[in-house]
mmCIF file with all atom_site columns, N, CA and C in Angstrom:
data_model
loop_
_atom_site.group_PDB
_atom_site.id
_atom_site.type_symbol
_atom_site.label_atom_id
_atom_site.label_alt_id
_atom_site.label_comp_id
_atom_site.label_asym_id
_atom_site.label_entity_id
_atom_site.label_seq_id
_atom_site.pdbx_PDB_ins_code
_atom_site.Cartn_x
_atom_site.Cartn_y
_atom_site.Cartn_z
_atom_site.occupancy
_atom_site.B_iso_or_equiv
_atom_site.pdbx_formal_charge
_atom_site.auth_seq_id
_atom_site.auth_comp_id
_atom_site.auth_asym_id
_atom_site.auth_atom_id
_atom_site.pdbx_PDB_model_num
ATOM 1   N N  . THR T 1 1  ? 5.953  -4.927  -11.719 1.00 58.00 ? 1  THR T N  1
ATOM 2   C CA . THR T 1 1  ? 4.690  -4.490  -12.275 1.00 58.00 ? 1  THR T CA 1
ATOM 3   C C  . THR T 1 1  ? 3.675  -4.405  -11.148 1.00 58.00 ? 1  THR T C  1
ATOM 4   N N  . TYR T 1 2  ? 2.942  -3.308  -11.113 1.00 67.00 ? 2  TYR T N  1
ATOM 5   C CA . TYR T 1 2  ? 1.986  -3.061  -10.038 1.00 67.00 ? 2  TYR T CA 1
ATOM 6   C C  . TYR T 1 2  ? 0.621  -2.712  -10.591 1.00 67.00 ? 2  TYR T C  1
ATOM 7   N N  . SER T 1 3  ? -0.394 -2.936  -9.758  1.00 67.00 ? 3  SER T N  1
ATOM 8   C CA . SER T 1 3  ? -1.761 -2.555  -10.077 1.00 67.00 ? 3  SER T CA 1
ATOM 9   C C  . SER T 1 3  ? -2.166 -1.466  -9.094  1.00 67.00 ? 3  SER T C  1
ATOM 10  N N  . LEU T 1 4  ? -2.723 -0.378  -9.588  1.00 67.00 ? 4  LEU T N  1
ATOM 11  C CA . LEU T 1 4  ? -3.107 0.738   -8.734  1.00 67.00 ? 4  LEU T CA 1
ATOM 12  C C  . LEU T 1 4  ? -4.349 0.378   -7.941  1.00 67.00 ? 4  LEU T C  1
ATOM 13  N N  . ALA T 1 5  ? -4.231 0.408   -6.620  1.00 65.00 ? 5  ALA T N  1
ATOM 14  C CA . ALA T 1 5  ? -5.370 0.110   -5.755  1.00 65.00 ? 5  ALA T CA 1
ATOM 15  C C  . ALA T 1 5  ? -6.216 1.359   -5.529  1.00 65.00 ? 5  ALA T C  1
ATOM 16  N N  . ARG T 1 6  ? -5.564 2.496   -5.228  1.00 66.00 ? 6  ARG T N  1
ATOM 17  C CA . ARG T 1 6  ? -6.314 3.737   -5.025  1.00 66.00 ? 6  ARG T CA 1
ATOM 18  C C  . ARG T 1 6  ? -5.385 4.937   -5.047  1.00 66.00 ? 6  ARG T C  1
ATOM 19  N N  . THR T 1 7  ? -5.968 6.088   -5.302  1.00 67.00 ? 7  THR T N  1
ATOM 20  C CA . THR T 1 7  ? -5.267 7.357   -5.215  1.00 67.00 ? 7  THR T CA 1
ATOM 21  C C  . THR T 1 7  ? -6.109 8.270   -4.356  1.00 67.00 ? 7  THR T C  1
ATOM 22  N N  . ASP T 1 8  ? -5.546 8.818   -3.306  1.00 68.00 ? 8  ASP T N  1
ATOM 23  C CA . ASP T 1 8  ? -6.246 9.756   -2.434  1.00 68.00 ? 8  ASP T CA 1
ATOM 24  C C  . ASP T 1 8  ? -5.565 11.104  -2.536  1.00 68.00 ? 8  ASP T C  1
ATOM 25  N N  . ARG T 1 9  ? -6.268 12.094  -3.030  1.00 62.00 ? 9  ARG T N  1
ATOM 26  C CA . ARG T 1 9  ? -5.715 13.439  -3.097  1.00 62.00 ? 9  ARG T CA 1
ATOM 27  C C  . ARG T 1 9  ? -5.955 14.078  -1.743  1.00 62.00 ? 9  ARG T C  1
ATOM 28  N N  . LYS T 1 10 ? -4.860 14.381  -1.031  1.00 62.00 ? 10 LYS T N  1
ATOM 29  C CA . LYS T 1 10 ? -4.963 14.933  0.316   1.00 62.00 ? 10 LYS T CA 1
ATOM 30  C C  . LYS T 1 10 ? -5.072 16.454  0.296   1.00 62.00 ? 10 LYS T C  1
ATOM 31  N N  . LYS T 1 11 ? -4.363 17.084  -0.557  1.00 62.00 ? 11 LYS T N  1
ATOM 32  C CA . LYS T 1 11 ? -4.389 18.532  -0.717  1.00 62.00 ? 11 LYS T CA 1
ATOM 33  C C  . LYS T 1 11 ? -4.140 18.795  -2.192  1.00 62.00 ? 11 LYS T C  1
ATOM 34  N N  . PRO T 1 12 ? -4.332 20.009  -2.655  1.00 61.00 ? 12 PRO T N  1
ATOM 35  C CA . PRO T 1 12 ? -4.096 20.253  -4.088  1.00 61.00 ? 12 PRO T CA 1
ATOM 36  C C  . PRO T 1 12 ? -2.665 19.970  -4.539  1.00 61.00 ? 12 PRO T C  1
ATOM 37  N N  . ILE T 1 13 ? -1.725 19.877  -3.599  1.00 69.00 ? 13 ILE T N  1
ATOM 38  C CA . ILE T 1 13 ? -0.325 19.748  -4.012  1.00 69.00 ? 13 ILE T CA 1
ATOM 39  C C  . ILE T 1 13 ? 0.266  18.348  -3.838  1.00 69.00 ? 13 ILE T C  1
ATOM 40  N N  . TRP T 1 14 ? -0.457 17.392  -3.198  1.00 73.00 ? 14 TRP T N  1
ATOM 41  C CA . TRP T 1 14 ? 0.104  16.044  -3.071  1.00 73.00 ? 14 TRP T CA 1
ATOM 42  C C  . TRP T 1 14 ? -0.987 14.991  -2.976  1.00 73.00 ? 14 TRP T C  1
ATOM 43  N N  . ALA T 1 15 ? -0.600 13.739  -3.236  1.00 75.00 ? 15 ALA T N  1
ATOM 44  C CA . ALA T 1 15 ? -1.539 12.617  -3.233  1.00 75.00 ? 15 ALA T CA 1
ATOM 45  C C  . ALA T 1 15 ? -0.850 11.380  -2.666  1.00 75.00 ? 15 ALA T C  1
ATOM 46  N N  . VAL T 1 16 ? -1.654 10.432  -2.199  1.00 79.00 ? 16 VAL T N  1
ATOM 47  C CA . VAL T 1 16 ? -1.159 9.138   -1.738  1.00 79.00 ? 16 VAL T CA 1
ATOM 48  C C  . VAL T 1 16 ? -1.603 8.102   -2.766  1.00 79.00 ? 16 VAL T C  1
ATOM 49  N N  . VAL T 1 17 ? -0.639 7.362   -3.302  1.00 83.00 ? 17 VAL T N  1
ATOM 50  C CA . VAL T 1 17 ? -0.930 6.337   -4.303  1.00 83.00 ? 17 VAL T CA 1
ATOM 51  C C  . VAL T 1 17 ? -0.602 4.983   -3.683  1.00 83.00 ? 17 VAL T C  1
ATOM 52  N N  . ALA T 1 18 ? -1.600 4.099   -3.566  1.00 85.00 ? 18 ALA T N  1
ATOM 53  C CA . ALA T 1 18 ? -1.404 2.764   -2.999  1.00 85.00 ? 18 ALA T CA 1
ATOM 54  C C  . ALA T 1 18 ? -1.478 1.740   -4.125  1.00 85.00 ? 18 ALA T C  1
ATOM 55  N N  . MET T 1 19 ? -0.516 0.815   -4.147  1.00 87.00 ? 19 MET T N  1
ATOM 56  C CA . MET T 1 19 ? -0.411 -0.165  -5.226  1.00 87.00 ? 19 MET T CA 1
ATOM 57  C C  . MET T 1 19 ? -0.183 -1.568  -4.665  1.00 87.00 ? 19 MET T C  1
ATOM 58  N N  . ARG T 1 20 ? -0.447 -2.574  -5.485  1.00 87.00 ? 20 ARG T N  1
ATOM 59  C CA . ARG T 1 20 ? -0.176 -3.978  -5.150  1.00 87.00 ? 20 ARG T CA 1
ATOM 60  C C  . ARG T 1 20 ? 0.603  -4.622  -6.285  1.00 87.00 ? 20 ARG T C  1
ATOM 61  N N  . SER T 1 21 ? 1.588  -5.432  -5.902  1.00 82.00 ? 21 SER T N  1
ATOM 62  C CA . SER T 1 21 ? 2.323  -6.187  -6.919  1.00 82.00 ? 21 SER T CA 1
ATOM 63  C C  . SER T 1 21 ? 1.526  -7.442  -7.261  1.00 82.00 ? 21 SER T C  1
ATOM 64  N N  . GLU T 1 22 ? 1.970  -8.155  -8.266  1.00 81.00 ? 22 GLU T N  1
ATOM 65  C CA . GLU T 1 22 ? 1.306  -9.399  -8.648  1.00 81.00 ? 22 GLU T CA 1
ATOM 66  C C  . GLU T 1 22 ? 1.360  -10.427 -7.526  1.00 81.00 ? 22 GLU T C  1
ATOM 67  N N  . SER T 1 23 ? 2.388  -10.337 -6.672  1.00 83.00 ? 23 SER T N  1
ATOM 68  C CA . SER T 1 23 ? 2.514  -11.282 -5.557  1.00 83.00 ? 23 SER T CA 1
ATOM 69  C C  . SER T 1 23 ? 1.823  -10.776 -4.289  1.00 83.00 ? 23 SER T C  1
ATOM 70  N N  . GLY T 1 24 ? 1.147  -9.610  -4.361  1.00 83.00 ? 24 GLY T N  1
ATOM 71  C CA . GLY T 1 24 ? 0.377  -9.112  -3.224  1.00 83.00 ? 24 GLY T CA 1
ATOM 72  C C  . GLY T 1 24 ? 1.098  -8.119  -2.335  1.00 83.00 ? 24 GLY T C  1
ATOM 73  N N  . ASP T 1 25 ? 2.346  -7.774  -2.654  1.00 87.00 ? 25 ASP T N  1
ATOM 74  C CA . ASP T 1 25 ? 3.088  -6.812  -1.832  1.00 87.00 ? 25 ASP T CA 1
ATOM 75  C C  . ASP T 1 25 ? 2.488  -5.420  -1.994  1.00 87.00 ? 25 ASP T C  1
ATOM 76  N N  . LYS T 1 26 ? 2.431  -4.673  -0.876  1.00 90.00 ? 26 LYS T N  1
ATOM 77  C CA . LYS T 1 26 ? 1.851  -3.332  -0.903  1.00 90.00 ? 26 LYS T CA 1
ATOM 78  C C  . LYS T 1 26 ? 2.944  -2.284  -1.035  1.00 90.00 ? 26 LYS T C  1
ATOM 79  N N  . LEU T 1 27 ? 2.713  -1.313  -1.907  1.00 89.00 ? 27 LEU T N  1
ATOM 80  C CA . LEU T 1 27 ? 3.643  -0.230  -2.174  1.00 89.00 ? 27 LEU T CA 1
ATOM 81  C C  . LEU T 1 27 ? 2.875  1.077   -2.038  1.00 89.00 ? 27 LEU T C  1
ATOM 82  N N  . VAL T 1 28 ? 3.456  2.051   -1.321  1.00 89.00 ? 28 VAL T N  1
ATOM 83  C CA . VAL T 1 28 ? 2.807  3.343   -1.116  1.00 89.00 ? 28 VAL T CA 1
ATOM 84  C C  . VAL T 1 28 ? 3.741  4.442   -1.588  1.00 89.00 ? 28 VAL T C  1
ATOM 85  N N  . TRP T 1 29 ? 3.164  5.397   -2.319  1.00 87.00 ? 29 TRP T N  1
ATOM 86  C CA . TRP T 1 29 ? 3.921  6.508   -2.868  1.00 87.00 ? 29 TRP T CA 1
ATOM 87  C C  . TRP T 1 29 ? 3.210  7.796   -2.505  1.00 87.00 ? 29 TRP T C  1
ATOM 88  N N  . PHE T 1 30 ? 3.867  8.658   -1.750  1.00 84.00 ? 30 PHE T N  1
ATOM 89  C CA . PHE T 1 30 ? 3.352  9.979   -1.428  1.00 84.00 ? 30 PHE T CA 1
ATOM 90  C C  . PHE T 1 30 ? 3.930  10.914  -2.488  1.00 84.00 ? 30 PHE T C  1
ATOM 91  N N  . CYS T 1 31 ? 3.115  11.313  -3.446  1.00 81.00 ? 31 CYS T N  1
ATOM 92  C CA . CYS T 1 31 ? 3.649  12.090  -4.565  1.00 81.00 ? 31 CYS T CA 1
ATOM 93  C C  . CYS T 1 31 ? 3.153  13.532  -4.522  1.00 81.00 ? 31 CYS T C  1
ATOM 94  N N  . SER T 1 32 ? 4.008  14.411  -4.956  1.00 76.00 ? 32 SER T N  1
ATOM 95  C CA . SER T 1 32 ? 3.610  15.804  -5.085  1.00 76.00 ? 32 SER T CA 1
ATOM 96  C C  . SER T 1 32 ? 3.068  16.011  -6.496  1.00 76.00 ? 32 SER T C  1
ATOM 97  N N  . GLY T 1 33 ? 2.252  17.009  -6.654  1.00 67.00 ? 33 GLY T N  1
ATOM 98  C CA . GLY T 1 33 ? 1.664  17.234  -7.968  1.00 67.00 ? 33 GLY T CA 1
ATOM 99  C C  . GLY T 1 33 ? 0.596  16.217  -8.258  1.00 67.00 ? 33 GLY T C  1
ATOM 100 N N  . ASP T 1 34 ? 0.706  15.507  -9.378  1.00 64.00 ? 34 ASP T N  1
ATOM 101 C CA . ASP T 1 34 ? -0.296 14.506  -9.717  1.00 64.00 ? 34 ASP T CA 1
ATOM 102 C C  . ASP T 1 34 ? 0.324  13.116  -9.686  1.00 64.00 ? 34 ASP T C  1
ATOM 103 N N  . SER T 1 35 ? -0.517 12.127  -9.896  1.00 66.00 ? 35 SER T N  1
ATOM 104 C CA . SER T 1 35 ? -0.049 10.736  -9.889  1.00 66.00 ? 35 SER T CA 1
ATOM 105 C C  . SER T 1 35 ? 0.298  10.270  -11.295 1.00 66.00 ? 35 SER T C  1
ATOM 106 N N  . GLN T 1 36 ? 0.730  11.181  -12.132 1.00 68.00 ? 36 GLN T N  1
ATOM 107 C CA . GLN T 1 36 ? 1.201  10.919  -13.493 1.00 68.00 ? 36 GLN T CA 1
ATOM 108 C C  . GLN T 1 36 ? 0.159  10.196  -14.343 1.00 68.00 ? 36 GLN T C  1
ATOM 109 N N  . GLY T 1 37 ? -1.111 10.507  -14.116 1.00 72.00 ? 37 GLY T N  1
ATOM 110 C CA . GLY T 1 37 ? -2.185 9.973   -14.949 1.00 72.00 ? 37 GLY T CA 1
ATOM 111 C C  . GLY T 1 37 ? -2.538 8.519   -14.713 1.00 72.00 ? 37 GLY T C  1
ATOM 112 N N  . LEU T 1 38 ? -2.123 7.915   -13.604 1.00 76.00 ? 38 LEU T N  1
ATOM 113 C CA . LEU T 1 38 ? -2.443 6.520   -13.326 1.00 76.00 ? 38 LEU T CA 1
ATOM 114 C C  . LEU T 1 38 ? -3.922 6.373   -12.991 1.00 76.00 ? 38 LEU T C  1
ATOM 115 N N  . LYS T 1 39 ? -4.524 5.305   -13.468 1.00 77.00 ? 39 LYS T N  1
ATOM 116 C CA . LYS T 1 39 ? -5.940 5.028   -13.238 1.00 77.00 ? 39 LYS T CA 1
ATOM 117 C C  . LYS T 1 39 ? -6.083 3.812   -12.323 1.00 77.00 ? 39 LYS T C  1
ATOM 118 N N  . GLU T 1 40 ? -7.108 3.839   -11.443 1.00 79.00 ? 40 GLU T N  1
ATOM 119 C CA . GLU T 1 40 ? -7.357 2.707   -10.549 1.00 79.00 ? 40 GLU T CA 1
ATOM 120 C C  . GLU T 1 40 ? -7.563 1.432   -11.352 1.00 79.00 ? 40 GLU T C  1
ATOM 121 N N  . GLY T 1 41 ? -6.920 0.349   -10.899 1.00 82.00 ? 41 GLY T N  1
ATOM 122 C CA . GLY T 1 41 ? -7.011 -0.936  -11.565 1.00 82.00 ? 41 GLY T CA 1
ATOM 123 C C  . GLY T 1 41 ? -6.037 -1.096  -12.727 1.00 82.00 ? 41 GLY T C  1
ATOM 124 N N  . GLY T 1 42 ? -5.384 -0.013  -13.126 1.00 82.00 ? 42 GLY T N  1
ATOM 125 C CA . GLY T 1 42 ? -4.424 -0.069  -14.218 1.00 82.00 ? 42 GLY T CA 1
ATOM 126 C C  . GLY T 1 42 ? -3.155 -0.805  -13.820 1.00 82.00 ? 42 GLY T C  1
ATOM 127 N N  . ILE T 1 43 ? -2.528 -1.430  -14.778 1.00 85.00 ? 43 ILE T N  1
ATOM 128 C CA . ILE T 1 43 ? -1.273 -2.157  -14.553 1.00 85.00 ? 43 ILE T CA 1
ATOM 129 C C  . ILE T 1 43 ? -0.147 -1.295  -15.118 1.00 85.00 ? 43 ILE T C  1
ATOM 130 N N  . PHE T 1 44 ? 0.940  -1.157  -14.353 1.00 82.00 ? 44 PHE T N  1
ATOM 131 C CA . PHE T 1 44 ? 2.040  -0.310  -14.804 1.00 82.00 ? 44 PHE T CA 1
ATOM 132 C C  . PHE T 1 44 ? 3.347  -0.727  -14.157 1.00 82.00 ? 44 PHE T C  1
ATOM 133 N N  . THR T 1 45 ? 4.445  -0.236  -14.716 1.00 85.00 ? 45 THR T N  1
ATOM 134 C CA . THR T 1 45 ? 5.792  -0.434  -14.185 1.00 85.00 ? 45 THR T CA 1
ATOM 135 C C  . THR T 1 45 ? 6.329  0.935   -13.820 1.00 85.00 ? 45 THR T C  1
ATOM 136 N N  . LEU T 1 46 ? 6.993  1.015   -12.675 1.00 84.00 ? 46 LEU T N  1
ATOM 137 C CA . LEU T 1 46 ? 7.571  2.295   -12.271 1.00 84.00 ? 46 LEU T CA 1
ATOM 138 C C  . LEU T 1 46 ? 8.960  2.110   -11.725 1.00 84.00 ? 46 LEU T C  1
ATOM 139 N N  . LYS T 1 47 ? 9.668  3.215   -11.631 1.00 88.00 ? 47 LYS T N  1
ATOM 140 C CA . LYS T 1 47 ? 11.018 3.226   -11.089 1.00 88.00 ? 47 LYS T CA 1
ATOM 141 C C  . LYS T 1 47 ? 11.025 4.254   -9.964  1.00 88.00 ? 47 LYS T C  1
ATOM 142 N N  . GLY T 1 48 ? 11.633 3.909   -8.813  1.00 89.00 ? 48 GLY T N  1
ATOM 143 C CA . GLY T 1 48 ? 11.665 4.827   -7.685  1.00 89.00 ? 48 GLY T CA 1
ATOM 144 C C  . GLY T 1 48 ? 12.703 4.416   -6.668  1.00 89.00 ? 48 GLY T C  1
ATOM 145 N N  . THR T 1 49 ? 12.731 5.164   -5.572  1.00 92.00 ? 49 THR T N  1
ATOM 146 C CA . THR T 1 49 ? 13.672 4.920   -4.487  1.00 92.00 ? 49 THR T CA 1
ATOM 147 C C  . THR T 1 49 ? 12.910 4.433   -3.261  1.00 92.00 ? 49 THR T C  1
ATOM 148 N N  . VAL T 1 50 ? 13.374 3.341   -2.644  1.00 94.00 ? 50 VAL T N  1
ATOM 149 C CA . VAL T 1 50 ? 12.749 2.840   -1.417  1.00 94.00 ? 50 VAL T CA 1
ATOM 150 C C  . VAL T 1 50 ? 13.098 3.789   -0.279  1.00 94.00 ? 50 VAL T C  1
ATOM 151 N N  . LYS T 1 51 ? 12.067 4.284   0.380   1.00 94.00 ? 51 LYS T N  1
ATOM 152 C CA . LYS T 1 51 ? 12.261 5.188   1.508   1.00 94.00 ? 51 LYS T CA 1
ATOM 153 C C  . LYS T 1 51 ? 12.283 4.406   2.824   1.00 94.00 ? 51 LYS T C  1
ATOM 154 N N  . ARG T 1 52 ? 11.354 3.462   2.966   1.00 94.00 ? 52 ARG T N  1
ATOM 155 C CA . ARG T 1 52 ? 11.328 2.643   4.187   1.00 94.00 ? 52 ARG T CA 1
ATOM 156 C C  . ARG T 1 52 ? 10.432 1.421   3.999   1.00 94.00 ? 52 ARG T C  1
ATOM 157 N N  . HIS T 1 53 ? 10.679 0.427   4.847   1.00 94.00 ? 53 HIS T N  1
ATOM 158 C CA . HIS T 1 53 ? 9.829  -0.752  4.953   1.00 94.00 ? 53 HIS T CA 1
ATOM 159 C C  . HIS T 1 53 ? 9.162  -0.656  6.319   1.00 94.00 ? 53 HIS T C  1
ATOM 160 N N  . GLY T 1 54 ? 7.890  -0.952  6.391   1.00 92.00 ? 54 GLY T N  1
ATOM 161 C CA . GLY T 1 54 ? 7.213  -0.846  7.677   1.00 92.00 ? 54 GLY T CA 1
ATOM 162 C C  . GLY T 1 54 ? 5.878  -1.559  7.670   1.00 92.00 ? 54 GLY T C  1
ATOM 163 N N  . ASP T 1 55 ? 5.104  -1.288  8.717   1.00 91.00 ? 55 ASP T N  1
ATOM 164 C CA . ASP T 1 55 ? 3.774  -1.860  8.879   1.00 91.00 ? 55 ASP T CA 1
ATOM 165 C C  . ASP T 1 55 ? 2.767  -0.728  9.017   1.00 91.00 ? 55 ASP T C  1
ATOM 166 N N  . PHE T 1 56 ? 1.572  -0.937  8.479   1.00 88.00 ? 56 PHE T N  1
ATOM 167 C CA . PHE T 1 56 ? 0.474  -0.006  8.643   1.00 88.00 ? 56 PHE T CA 1
ATOM 168 C C  . PHE T 1 56 ? -0.792 -0.837  8.759   1.00 88.00 ? 56 PHE T C  1
ATOM 169 N N  . LYS T 1 57 ? -1.496 -0.688  9.878   1.00 88.00 ? 57 LYS T N  1
ATOM 170 C CA . LYS T 1 57 ? -2.710 -1.475  10.147  1.00 88.00 ? 57 LYS T CA 1
ATOM 171 C C  . LYS T 1 57 ? -2.430 -2.963  9.998   1.00 88.00 ? 57 LYS T C  1
ATOM 172 N N  . ASP T 1 58 ? -1.353 -3.428  10.641  1.00 89.00 ? 58 ASP T N  1
ATOM 173 C CA . ASP T 1 58 ? -0.955 -4.843  10.662  1.00 89.00 ? 58 ASP T CA 1
ATOM 174 C C  . ASP T 1 58 ? -0.687 -5.428  9.272   1.00 89.00 ? 58 ASP T C  1
ATOM 175 N N  . GLU T 1 59 ? -0.276 -4.593  8.338   1.00 88.00 ? 59 GLU T N  1
ATOM 176 C CA . GLU T 1 59 ? 0.060  -5.057  7.000   1.00 88.00 ? 59 GLU T CA 1
ATOM 177 C C  . GLU T 1 59 ? 1.409  -4.471  6.595   1.00 88.00 ? 59 GLU T C  1
ATOM 178 N N  . LYS T 1 60 ? 2.293  -5.332  6.095   1.00 90.00 ? 60 LYS T N  1
ATOM 179 C CA . LYS T 1 60 ? 3.612  -4.863  5.669   1.00 90.00 ? 60 LYS T CA 1
ATOM 180 C C  . LYS T 1 60 ? 3.469  -4.030  4.403   1.00 90.00 ? 60 LYS T C  1
ATOM 181 N N  . GLN T 1 61 ? 4.259  -2.951  4.337   1.00 92.00 ? 61 GLN T N  1
ATOM 182 C CA . GLN T 1 61 ? 4.242  -2.121  3.137   1.00 92.00 ? 61 GLN T CA 1
ATOM 183 C C  . GLN T 1 61 ? 5.601  -1.475  2.938   1.00 92.00 ? 61 GLN T C  1
ATOM 184 N N  . THR T 1 62 ? 5.871  -1.116  1.708   1.00 92.00 ? 62 THR T N  1
ATOM 185 C CA . THR T 1 62 ? 7.092  -0.409  1.343   1.00 92.00 ? 62 THR T CA 1
ATOM 186 C C  . THR T 1 62 ? 6.695  0.975   0.869   1.00 92.00 ? 62 THR T C  1
ATOM 187 N N  . THR T 1 63 ? 7.348  1.994   1.411   1.00 93.00 ? 63 THR T N  1
ATOM 188 C CA . THR T 1 63 ? 7.106  3.372   0.994   1.00 93.00 ? 63 THR T CA 1
ATOM 189 C C  . THR T 1 63 ? 8.215  3.776   0.041   1.00 93.00 ? 63 THR T C  1
ATOM 190 N N  . ILE T 1 64 ? 7.824  4.374   -1.084  1.00 91.00 ? 64 ILE T N  1
ATOM 191 C CA . ILE T 1 64 ? 8.787  4.786   -2.094  1.00 91.00 ? 64 ILE T CA 1
ATOM 192 C C  . ILE T 1 64 ? 8.630  6.272   -2.387  1.00 91.00 ? 64 ILE T C  1
ATOM 193 N N  . ASN T 1 65 ? 9.657  6.861   -2.986  1.00 89.00 ? 65 ASN T N  1
ATOM 194 C CA . ASN T 1 65 ? 9.568  8.251   -3.442  1.00 89.00 ? 65 ASN T CA 1
ATOM 195 C C  . ASN T 1 65 ? 10.408 8.409   -4.705  1.00 89.00 ? 65 ASN T C  1
ATOM 196 N N  . ARG T 1 66 ? 10.420 9.611   -5.258  1.00 88.00 ? 66 ARG T N  1
ATOM 197 C CA . ARG T 1 66 ? 11.133 9.912   -6.508  1.00 88.00 ? 66 ARG T CA 1
ATOM 198 C C  . ARG T 1 66 ? 10.749 8.942   -7.618  1.00 88.00 ? 66 ARG T C  1
ATOM 199 N N  . CYS T 1 67 ? 9.461  8.698   -7.790  1.00 85.00 ? 67 CYS T N  1
ATOM 200 C CA . CYS T 1 67 ? 8.978  7.714   -8.765  1.00 85.00 ? 67 CYS T CA 1
ATOM 201 C C  . CYS T 1 67 ? 8.753  8.302   -10.137 1.00 85.00 ? 67 CYS T C  1
ATOM 202 N N  . LYS T 1 68 ? 8.933  7.440   -11.096 1.00 84.00 ? 68 LYS T N  1
ATOM 203 C CA . LYS T 1 68 ? 8.643  7.773   -12.481 1.00 84.00 ? 68 LYS T CA 1
ATOM 204 C C  . LYS T 1 68 ? 7.950  6.563   -13.100 1.00 84.00 ? 68 LYS T C  1
ATOM 205 N N  . VAL T 1 69 ? 6.829  6.791   -13.741 1.00 83.00 ? 69 VAL T N  1
ATOM 206 C CA . VAL T 1 69 ? 6.103  5.707   -14.401 1.00 83.00 ? 69 VAL T CA 1
ATOM 207 C C  . VAL T 1 69 ? 6.834  5.382   -15.703 1.00 83.00 ? 69 VAL T C  1
ATOM 208 N N  . ILE T 1 70 ? 7.214  4.110   -15.865 1.00 85.00 ? 70 ILE T N  1
ATOM 209 C CA . ILE T 1 70 ? 7.933  3.653   -17.061 1.00 85.00 ? 70 ILE T CA 1
ATOM 210 C C  . ILE T 1 70 ? 6.934  3.241   -18.131 1.00 85.00 ? 70 ILE T C  1
ATOM 211 N N  . THR T 1 71 ? 5.975  2.385   -17.769 1.00 77.00 ? 71 THR T N  1
ATOM 212 C CA . THR T 1 71 ? 4.915  1.965   -18.686 1.00 77.00 ? 71 THR T CA 1
ATOM 213 C C  . THR T 1 71 ? 3.589  1.993   -17.950 1.00 77.00 ? 71 THR T C  1
ATOM 214 N N  . ALA T 1 72 ? 2.546  2.343   -18.657 1.00 65.00 ? 72 ALA T N  1
ATOM 215 C CA . ALA T 1 72 ? 1.209  2.362   -18.044 1.00 65.00 ? 72 ALA T CA 1
ATOM 216 C C  . ALA T 1 72 ? 0.212  1.698   -18.963 1.00 65.00 ? 72 ALA T C  1
#
């Protein structure tokens, strides 16, 4: 279960969705189209594929793709 931290629309065709788990882990999803109606601060469950584990600005994060929101 994750909480949506922010959504940044980079171009009309894709967006960056940043999320936090209840334990504080950071998850990033570069999605095409829309972010499936997710709202900032909302709690939801999703299913996706882990693309990579890495660091960004000295913070560990997991990048995912092929996501589908299960519950919102």
